[in-house]
PDB file of C-alpha atoms in Angstrom:
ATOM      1  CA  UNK Q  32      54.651 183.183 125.038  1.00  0.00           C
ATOM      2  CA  UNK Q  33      55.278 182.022 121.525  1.00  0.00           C
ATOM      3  CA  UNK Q  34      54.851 178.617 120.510  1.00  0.00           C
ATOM      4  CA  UNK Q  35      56.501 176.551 117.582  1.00  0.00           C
ATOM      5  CA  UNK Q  36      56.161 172.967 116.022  1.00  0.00           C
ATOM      6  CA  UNK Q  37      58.678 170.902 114.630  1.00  0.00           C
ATOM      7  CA  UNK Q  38      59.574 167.190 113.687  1.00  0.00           C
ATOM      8  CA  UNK Q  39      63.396 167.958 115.014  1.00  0.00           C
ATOM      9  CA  UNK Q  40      65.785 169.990 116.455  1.00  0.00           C
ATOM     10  CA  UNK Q  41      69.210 170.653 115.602  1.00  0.00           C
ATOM     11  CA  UNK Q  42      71.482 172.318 118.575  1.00  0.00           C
ATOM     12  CA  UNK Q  43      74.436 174.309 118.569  1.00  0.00           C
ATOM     13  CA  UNK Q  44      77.090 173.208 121.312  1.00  0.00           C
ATOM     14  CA  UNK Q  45      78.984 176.316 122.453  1.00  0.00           C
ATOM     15  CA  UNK Q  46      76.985 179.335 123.780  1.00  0.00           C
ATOM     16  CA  UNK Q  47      73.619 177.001 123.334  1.00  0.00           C
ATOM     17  CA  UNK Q  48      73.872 173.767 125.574  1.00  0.00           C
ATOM     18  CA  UNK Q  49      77.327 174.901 126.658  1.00  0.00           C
ATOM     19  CA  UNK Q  50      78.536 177.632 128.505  1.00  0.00           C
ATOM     20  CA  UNK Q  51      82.603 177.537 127.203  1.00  0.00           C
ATOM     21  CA  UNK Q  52      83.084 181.518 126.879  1.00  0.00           C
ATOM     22  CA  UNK Q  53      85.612 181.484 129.235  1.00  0.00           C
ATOM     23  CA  UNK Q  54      87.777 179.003 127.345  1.00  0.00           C
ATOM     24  CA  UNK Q  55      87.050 180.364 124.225  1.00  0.00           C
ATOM     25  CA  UNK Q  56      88.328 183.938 125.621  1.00  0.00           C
ATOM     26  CA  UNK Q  57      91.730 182.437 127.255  1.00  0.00           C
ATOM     27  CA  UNK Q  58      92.403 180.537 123.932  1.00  0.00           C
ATOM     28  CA  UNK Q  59      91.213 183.186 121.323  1.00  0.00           C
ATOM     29  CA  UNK Q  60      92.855 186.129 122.812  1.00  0.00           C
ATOM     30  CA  UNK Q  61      96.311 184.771 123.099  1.00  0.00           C
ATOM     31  CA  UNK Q  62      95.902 183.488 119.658  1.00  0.00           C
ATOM     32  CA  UNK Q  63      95.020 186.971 118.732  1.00  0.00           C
ATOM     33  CA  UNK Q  64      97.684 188.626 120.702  1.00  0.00           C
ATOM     34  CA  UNK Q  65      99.960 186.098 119.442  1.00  0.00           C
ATOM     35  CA  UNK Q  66      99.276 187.421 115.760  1.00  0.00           C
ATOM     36  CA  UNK Q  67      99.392 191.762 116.485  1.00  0.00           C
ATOM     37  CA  UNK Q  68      95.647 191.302 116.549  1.00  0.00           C
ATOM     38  CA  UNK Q  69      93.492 193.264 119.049  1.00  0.00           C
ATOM     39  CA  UNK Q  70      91.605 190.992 121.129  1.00  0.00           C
ATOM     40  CA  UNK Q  71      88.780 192.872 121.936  1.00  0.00           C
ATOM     41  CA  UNK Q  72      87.937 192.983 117.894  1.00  0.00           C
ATOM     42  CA  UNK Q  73      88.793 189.221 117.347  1.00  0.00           C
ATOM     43  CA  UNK Q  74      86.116 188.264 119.890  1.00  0.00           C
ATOM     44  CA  UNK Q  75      83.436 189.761 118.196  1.00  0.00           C
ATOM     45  CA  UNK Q  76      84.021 187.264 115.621  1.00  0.00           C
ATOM     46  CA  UNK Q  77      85.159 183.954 116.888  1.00  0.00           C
ATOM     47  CA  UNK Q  78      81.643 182.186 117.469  1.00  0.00           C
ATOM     48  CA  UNK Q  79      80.437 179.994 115.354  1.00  0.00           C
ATOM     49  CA  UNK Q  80      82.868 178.851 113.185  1.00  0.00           C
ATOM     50  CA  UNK Q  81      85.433 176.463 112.824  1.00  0.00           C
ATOM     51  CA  UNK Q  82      88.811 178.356 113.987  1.00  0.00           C
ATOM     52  CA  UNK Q  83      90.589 178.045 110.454  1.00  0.00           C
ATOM     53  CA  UNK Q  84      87.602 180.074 108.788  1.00  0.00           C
ATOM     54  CA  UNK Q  85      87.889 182.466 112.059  1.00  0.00           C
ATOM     55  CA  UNK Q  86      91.485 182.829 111.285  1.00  0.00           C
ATOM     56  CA  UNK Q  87      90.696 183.229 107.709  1.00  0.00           C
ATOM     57  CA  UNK Q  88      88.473 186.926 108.249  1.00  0.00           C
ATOM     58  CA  UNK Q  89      91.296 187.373 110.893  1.00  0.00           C
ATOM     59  CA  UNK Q  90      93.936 187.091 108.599  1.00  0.00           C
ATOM     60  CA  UNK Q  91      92.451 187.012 105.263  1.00  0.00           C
ATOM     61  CA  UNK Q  92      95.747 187.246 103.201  1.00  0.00           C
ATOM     62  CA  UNK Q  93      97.430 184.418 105.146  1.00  0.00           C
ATOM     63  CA  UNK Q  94      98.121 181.007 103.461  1.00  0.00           C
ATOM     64  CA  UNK Q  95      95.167 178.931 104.647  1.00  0.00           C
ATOM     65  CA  UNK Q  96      97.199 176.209 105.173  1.00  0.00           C
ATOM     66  CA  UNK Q  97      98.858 177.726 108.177  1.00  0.00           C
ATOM     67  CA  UNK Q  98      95.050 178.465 109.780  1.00  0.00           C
ATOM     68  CA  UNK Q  99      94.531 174.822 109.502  1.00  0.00           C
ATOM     69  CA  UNK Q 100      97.932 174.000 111.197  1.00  0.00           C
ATOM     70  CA  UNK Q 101      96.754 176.706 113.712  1.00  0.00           C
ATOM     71  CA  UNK Q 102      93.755 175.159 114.324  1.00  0.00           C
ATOM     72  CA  UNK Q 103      94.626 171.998 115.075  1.00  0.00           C
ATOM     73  CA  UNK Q 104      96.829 173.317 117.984  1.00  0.00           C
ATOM     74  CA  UNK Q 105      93.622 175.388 118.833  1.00  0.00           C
ATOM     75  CA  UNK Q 106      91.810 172.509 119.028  1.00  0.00           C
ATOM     76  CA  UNK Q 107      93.747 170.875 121.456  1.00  0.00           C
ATOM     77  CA  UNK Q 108      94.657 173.705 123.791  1.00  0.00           C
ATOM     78  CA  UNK Q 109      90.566 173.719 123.663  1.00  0.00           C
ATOM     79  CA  UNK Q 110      89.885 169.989 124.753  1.00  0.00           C
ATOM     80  CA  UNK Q 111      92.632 170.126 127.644  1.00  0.00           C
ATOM     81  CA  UNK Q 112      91.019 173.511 129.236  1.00  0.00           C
ATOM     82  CA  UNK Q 113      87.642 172.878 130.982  1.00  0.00           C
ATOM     83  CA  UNK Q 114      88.021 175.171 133.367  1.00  0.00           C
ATOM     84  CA  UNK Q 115      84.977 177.393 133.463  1.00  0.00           C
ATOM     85  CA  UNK Q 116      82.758 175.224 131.398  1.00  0.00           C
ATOM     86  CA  UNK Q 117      79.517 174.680 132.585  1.00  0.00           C
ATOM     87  CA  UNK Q 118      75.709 173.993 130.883  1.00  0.00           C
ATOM     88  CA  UNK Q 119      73.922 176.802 129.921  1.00  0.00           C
ATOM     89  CA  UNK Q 120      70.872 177.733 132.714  1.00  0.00           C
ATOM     90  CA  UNK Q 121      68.148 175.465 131.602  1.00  0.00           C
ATOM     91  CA  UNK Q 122      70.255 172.981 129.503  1.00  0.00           C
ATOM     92  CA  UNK Q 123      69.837 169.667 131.519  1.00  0.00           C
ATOM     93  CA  UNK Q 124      65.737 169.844 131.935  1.00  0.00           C
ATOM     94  CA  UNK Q 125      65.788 171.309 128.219  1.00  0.00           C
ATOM     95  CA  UNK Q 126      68.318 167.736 127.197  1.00  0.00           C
ATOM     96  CA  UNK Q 127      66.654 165.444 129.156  1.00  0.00           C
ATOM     97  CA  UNK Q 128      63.216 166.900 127.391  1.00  0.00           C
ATOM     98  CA  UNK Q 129      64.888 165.760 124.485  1.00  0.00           C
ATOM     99  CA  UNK Q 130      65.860 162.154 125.515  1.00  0.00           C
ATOM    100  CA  UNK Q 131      63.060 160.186 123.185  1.00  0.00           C
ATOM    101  CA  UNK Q 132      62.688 163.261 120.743  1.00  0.00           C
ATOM    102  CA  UNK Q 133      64.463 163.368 117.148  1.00  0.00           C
ATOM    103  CA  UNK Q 134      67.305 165.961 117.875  1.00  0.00           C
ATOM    104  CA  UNK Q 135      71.123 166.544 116.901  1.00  0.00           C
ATOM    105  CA  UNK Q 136      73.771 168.815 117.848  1.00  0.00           C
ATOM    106  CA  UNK Q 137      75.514 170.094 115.122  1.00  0.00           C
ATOM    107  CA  UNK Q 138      78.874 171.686 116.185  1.00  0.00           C
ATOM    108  CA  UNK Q 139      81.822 173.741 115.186  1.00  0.00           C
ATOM    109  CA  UNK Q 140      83.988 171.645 117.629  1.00  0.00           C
ATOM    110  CA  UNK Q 141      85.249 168.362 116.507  1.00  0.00           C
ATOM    111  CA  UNK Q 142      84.169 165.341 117.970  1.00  0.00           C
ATOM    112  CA  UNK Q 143      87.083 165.549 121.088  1.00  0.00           C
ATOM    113  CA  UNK Q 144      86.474 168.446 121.735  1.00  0.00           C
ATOM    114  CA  UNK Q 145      82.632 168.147 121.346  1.00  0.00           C
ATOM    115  CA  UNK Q 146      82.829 165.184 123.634  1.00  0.00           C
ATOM    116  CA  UNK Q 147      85.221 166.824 126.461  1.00  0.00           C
ATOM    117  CA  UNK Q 148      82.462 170.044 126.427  1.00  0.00           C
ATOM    118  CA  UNK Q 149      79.623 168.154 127.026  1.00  0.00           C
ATOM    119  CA  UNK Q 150      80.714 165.558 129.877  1.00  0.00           C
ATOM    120  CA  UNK Q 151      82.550 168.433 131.488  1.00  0.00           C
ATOM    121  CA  UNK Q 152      79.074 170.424 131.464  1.00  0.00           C
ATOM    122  CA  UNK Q 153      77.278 167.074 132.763  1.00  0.00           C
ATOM    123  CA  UNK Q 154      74.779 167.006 129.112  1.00  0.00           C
ATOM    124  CA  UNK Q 155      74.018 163.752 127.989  1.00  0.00           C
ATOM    125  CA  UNK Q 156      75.614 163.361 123.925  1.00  0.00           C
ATOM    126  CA  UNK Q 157      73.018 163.065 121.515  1.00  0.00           C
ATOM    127  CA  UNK Q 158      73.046 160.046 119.211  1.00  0.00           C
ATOM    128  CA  UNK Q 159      73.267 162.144 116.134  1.00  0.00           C
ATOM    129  CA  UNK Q 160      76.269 164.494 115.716  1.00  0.00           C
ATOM    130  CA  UNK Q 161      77.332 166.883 113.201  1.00  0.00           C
ATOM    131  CA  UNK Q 162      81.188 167.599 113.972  1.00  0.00           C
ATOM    132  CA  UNK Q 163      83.915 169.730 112.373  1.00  0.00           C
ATOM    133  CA  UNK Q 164      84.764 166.233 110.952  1.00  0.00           C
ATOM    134  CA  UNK Q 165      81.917 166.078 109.270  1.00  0.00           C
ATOM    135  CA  UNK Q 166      81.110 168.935 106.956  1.00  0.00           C
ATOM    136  CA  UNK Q 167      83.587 170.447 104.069  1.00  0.00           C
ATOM    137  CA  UNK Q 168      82.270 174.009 104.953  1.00  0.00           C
ATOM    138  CA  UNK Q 169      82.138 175.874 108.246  1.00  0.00           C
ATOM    139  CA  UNK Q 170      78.670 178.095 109.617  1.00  0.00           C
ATOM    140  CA  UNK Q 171      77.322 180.407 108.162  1.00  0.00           C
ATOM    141  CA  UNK Q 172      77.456 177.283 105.414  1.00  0.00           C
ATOM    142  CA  UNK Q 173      74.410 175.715 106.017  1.00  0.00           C
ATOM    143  CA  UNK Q 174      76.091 172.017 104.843  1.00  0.00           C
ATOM    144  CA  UNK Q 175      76.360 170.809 109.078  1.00  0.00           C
ATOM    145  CA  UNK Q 176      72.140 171.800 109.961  1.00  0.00           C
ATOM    146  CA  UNK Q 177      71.292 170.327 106.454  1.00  0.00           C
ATOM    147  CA  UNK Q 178      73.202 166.869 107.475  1.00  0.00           C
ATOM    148  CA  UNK Q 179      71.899 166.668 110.761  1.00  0.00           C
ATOM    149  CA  UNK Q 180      68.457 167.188 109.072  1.00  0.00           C
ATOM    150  CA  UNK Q 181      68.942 164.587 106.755  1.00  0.00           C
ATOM    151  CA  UNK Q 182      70.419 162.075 109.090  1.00  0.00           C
ATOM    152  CA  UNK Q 183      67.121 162.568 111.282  1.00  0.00           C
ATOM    153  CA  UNK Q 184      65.348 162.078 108.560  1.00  0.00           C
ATOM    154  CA  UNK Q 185      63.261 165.251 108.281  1.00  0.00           C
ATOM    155  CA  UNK Q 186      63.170 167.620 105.605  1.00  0.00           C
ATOM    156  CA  UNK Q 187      64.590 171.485 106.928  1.00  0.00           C
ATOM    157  CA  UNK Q 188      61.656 173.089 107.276  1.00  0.00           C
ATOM    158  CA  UNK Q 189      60.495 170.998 109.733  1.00  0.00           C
ATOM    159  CA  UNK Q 190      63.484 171.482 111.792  1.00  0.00           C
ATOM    160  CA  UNK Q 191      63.823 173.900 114.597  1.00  0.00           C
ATOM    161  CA  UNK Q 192      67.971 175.455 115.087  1.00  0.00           C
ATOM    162  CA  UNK Q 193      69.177 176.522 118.067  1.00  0.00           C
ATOM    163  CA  UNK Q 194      71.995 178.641 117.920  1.00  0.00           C
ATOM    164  CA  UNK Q 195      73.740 181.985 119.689  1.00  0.00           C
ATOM    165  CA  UNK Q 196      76.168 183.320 117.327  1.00  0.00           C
ATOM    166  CA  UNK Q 197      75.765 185.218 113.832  1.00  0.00           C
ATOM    167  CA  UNK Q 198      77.424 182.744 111.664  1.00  0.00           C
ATOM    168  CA  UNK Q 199      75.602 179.899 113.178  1.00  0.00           C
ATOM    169  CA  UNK Q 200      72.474 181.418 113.465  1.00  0.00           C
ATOM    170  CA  UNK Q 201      72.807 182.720 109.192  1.00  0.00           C
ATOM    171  CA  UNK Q 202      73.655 178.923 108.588  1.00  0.00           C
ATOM    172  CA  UNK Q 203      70.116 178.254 109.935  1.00  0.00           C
ATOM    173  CA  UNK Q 204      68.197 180.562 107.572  1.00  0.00           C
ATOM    174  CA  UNK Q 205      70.089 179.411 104.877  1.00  0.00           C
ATOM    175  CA  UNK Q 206      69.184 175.517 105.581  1.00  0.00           C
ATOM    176  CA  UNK Q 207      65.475 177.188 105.403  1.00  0.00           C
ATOM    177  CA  UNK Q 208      65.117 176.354 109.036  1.00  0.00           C
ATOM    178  CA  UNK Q 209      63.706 178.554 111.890  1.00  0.00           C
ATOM    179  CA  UNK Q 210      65.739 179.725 114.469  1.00  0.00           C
ATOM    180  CA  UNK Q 211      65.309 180.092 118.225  1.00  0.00           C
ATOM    181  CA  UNK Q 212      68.715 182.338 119.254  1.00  0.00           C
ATOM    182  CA  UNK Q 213      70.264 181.886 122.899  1.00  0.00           C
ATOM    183  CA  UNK Q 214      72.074 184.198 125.063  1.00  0.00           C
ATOM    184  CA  UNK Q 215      73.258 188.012 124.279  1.00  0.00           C
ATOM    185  CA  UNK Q 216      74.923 187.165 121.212  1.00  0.00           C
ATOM    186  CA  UNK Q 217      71.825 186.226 118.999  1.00  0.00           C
ATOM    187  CA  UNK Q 218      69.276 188.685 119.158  1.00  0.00           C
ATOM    188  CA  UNK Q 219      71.306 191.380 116.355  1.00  0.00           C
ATOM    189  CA  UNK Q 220      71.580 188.357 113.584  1.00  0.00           C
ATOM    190  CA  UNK Q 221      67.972 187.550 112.655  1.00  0.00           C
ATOM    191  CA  UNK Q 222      66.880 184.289 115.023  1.00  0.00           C
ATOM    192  CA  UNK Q 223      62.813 183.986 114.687  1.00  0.00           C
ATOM    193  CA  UNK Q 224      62.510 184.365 118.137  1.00  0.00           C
ATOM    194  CA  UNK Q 225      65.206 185.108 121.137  1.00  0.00           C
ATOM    195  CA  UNK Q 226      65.518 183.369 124.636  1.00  0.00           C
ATOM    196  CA  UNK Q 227      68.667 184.746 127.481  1.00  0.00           C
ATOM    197  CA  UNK Q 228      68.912 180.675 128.099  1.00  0.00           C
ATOM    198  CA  UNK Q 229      67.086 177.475 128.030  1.00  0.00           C
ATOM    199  CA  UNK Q 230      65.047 178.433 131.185  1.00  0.00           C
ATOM    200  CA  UNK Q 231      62.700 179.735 128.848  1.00  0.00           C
ATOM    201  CA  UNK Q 232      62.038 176.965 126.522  1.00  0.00           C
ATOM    202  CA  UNK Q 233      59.340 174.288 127.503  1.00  0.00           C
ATOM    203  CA  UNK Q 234      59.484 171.006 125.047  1.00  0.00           C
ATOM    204  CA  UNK Q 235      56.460 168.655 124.927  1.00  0.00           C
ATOM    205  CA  UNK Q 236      55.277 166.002 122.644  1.00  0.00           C
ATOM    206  CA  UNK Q 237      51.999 165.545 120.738  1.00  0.00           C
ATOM    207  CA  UNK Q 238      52.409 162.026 121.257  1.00  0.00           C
ATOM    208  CA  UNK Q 239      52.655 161.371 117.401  1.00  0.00           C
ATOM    209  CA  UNK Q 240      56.022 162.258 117.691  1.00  0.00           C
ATOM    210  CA  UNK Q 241      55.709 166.082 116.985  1.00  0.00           C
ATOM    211  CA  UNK Q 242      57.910 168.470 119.377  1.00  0.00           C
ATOM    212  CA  UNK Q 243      56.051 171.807 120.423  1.00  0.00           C
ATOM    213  CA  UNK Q 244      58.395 174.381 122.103  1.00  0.00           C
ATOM    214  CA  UNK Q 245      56.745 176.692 124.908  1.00  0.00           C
ATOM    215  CA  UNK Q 246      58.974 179.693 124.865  1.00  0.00           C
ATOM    216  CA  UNK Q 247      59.266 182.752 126.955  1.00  0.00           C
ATOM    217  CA  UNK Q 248      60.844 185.150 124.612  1.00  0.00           C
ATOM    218  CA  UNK Q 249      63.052 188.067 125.117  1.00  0.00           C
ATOM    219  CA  UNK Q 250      62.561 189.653 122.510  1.00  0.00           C
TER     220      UNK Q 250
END
């Protein structure tokens, strides 16, 4: 059991709260296929980050104007495809924990998109959003956890990020937060401790509106 303190916490959407892996994978890899990519390669990429920057590493000598155009269509082939998305095991309790609690999700998806993930999952929206919309710089830029901080009102290092991918999880250490990682993804990049899902995260309050997390870890 390890247990950690914070004022806030700042969530990830996709692969965190939201289980959307198998709409990322029917999207991604025709993109990929689309473009003489192989698929299997792309997809060890594509979390995290907005889909122009993915398409950027992807394709790094292609006019970035075209990976914007790109994902735009992304974007919307995205928000009309829930099929398959569901919360991540332990996401509802671990939400509705949050309810009273200073918290934001801070997202790669833009707000439809955001929006269509969560009410397809059944997770309540929290008040405070960082979207694609709202940042000039995709994860690993630490510019979305740093504005969801500030919007809170809480200096970074008493933030908590919860995160499952490598870029988002670098844009956490480099906001000079701590990191809890979910799922399979996060345990190779660095989070400060790892959980398989939400299951294994336990929030209370000190009642002077402190959060302490109770977490199983996996590693």
């Amino acid at each position: 059991m390890t247990t950690l303190t914070a004022r806030a916490l700042l969530l990830d959407m996709d692969g965190t709260i939201v289980n959307s892996d198998a709409v990322v994978e029917r999207c991604w890899r025709r993109w990929a296929e689309e473009h003489g990519l192989d698929a299997d390669e792309a997809m060890k990429i594509v979390h995290g980050r907005q889909g122009y920057a993915t398409m950027a590493v992807l394709l790094p000598d292609r006019p970035m104007e075209l990976n914007h155009e790109d994902n735009r269509r992304m974007l919307a082939a995205e928000t009309a495809d829930m099929d398959g998305v569901v919360p991540v095991p332990g996401a509802p309790a671990f939400m509705a924990a949050l309810a009273s609690l200073p918290h934001a999700l801070v997202t790669s998806a833009d707000g439809p998109l955001s929006r269509a993930r969560m009410t397809a999952a059944g997770l309540p929206m929290p008040a405070v959003r960082i979207t694609a919309e709202s940042v000039s710089a995709s994860k690993p830029d630490p510019e979305g956890f740093l504005k969801g901080a500030a919007e809170l009102g809480f200096a970074p290092e008493e933030c908590i990020v919860f995160e499952d991918s490598e870029a988002g999880i670098a844009a956490g250490r480099a906001a000079g937060m701590r990191v809890v990682g979910v799922g399979p993804r996060a345990a190779a990049h660095g989070p400060d401790v790892t959980v398989a899902d939400l299951t294994q995260v336990r929030v209370e309050t000190d009642g002077d509106g402190g959060i302490t997390l109770r977490i199983t870890t996996t590693a």
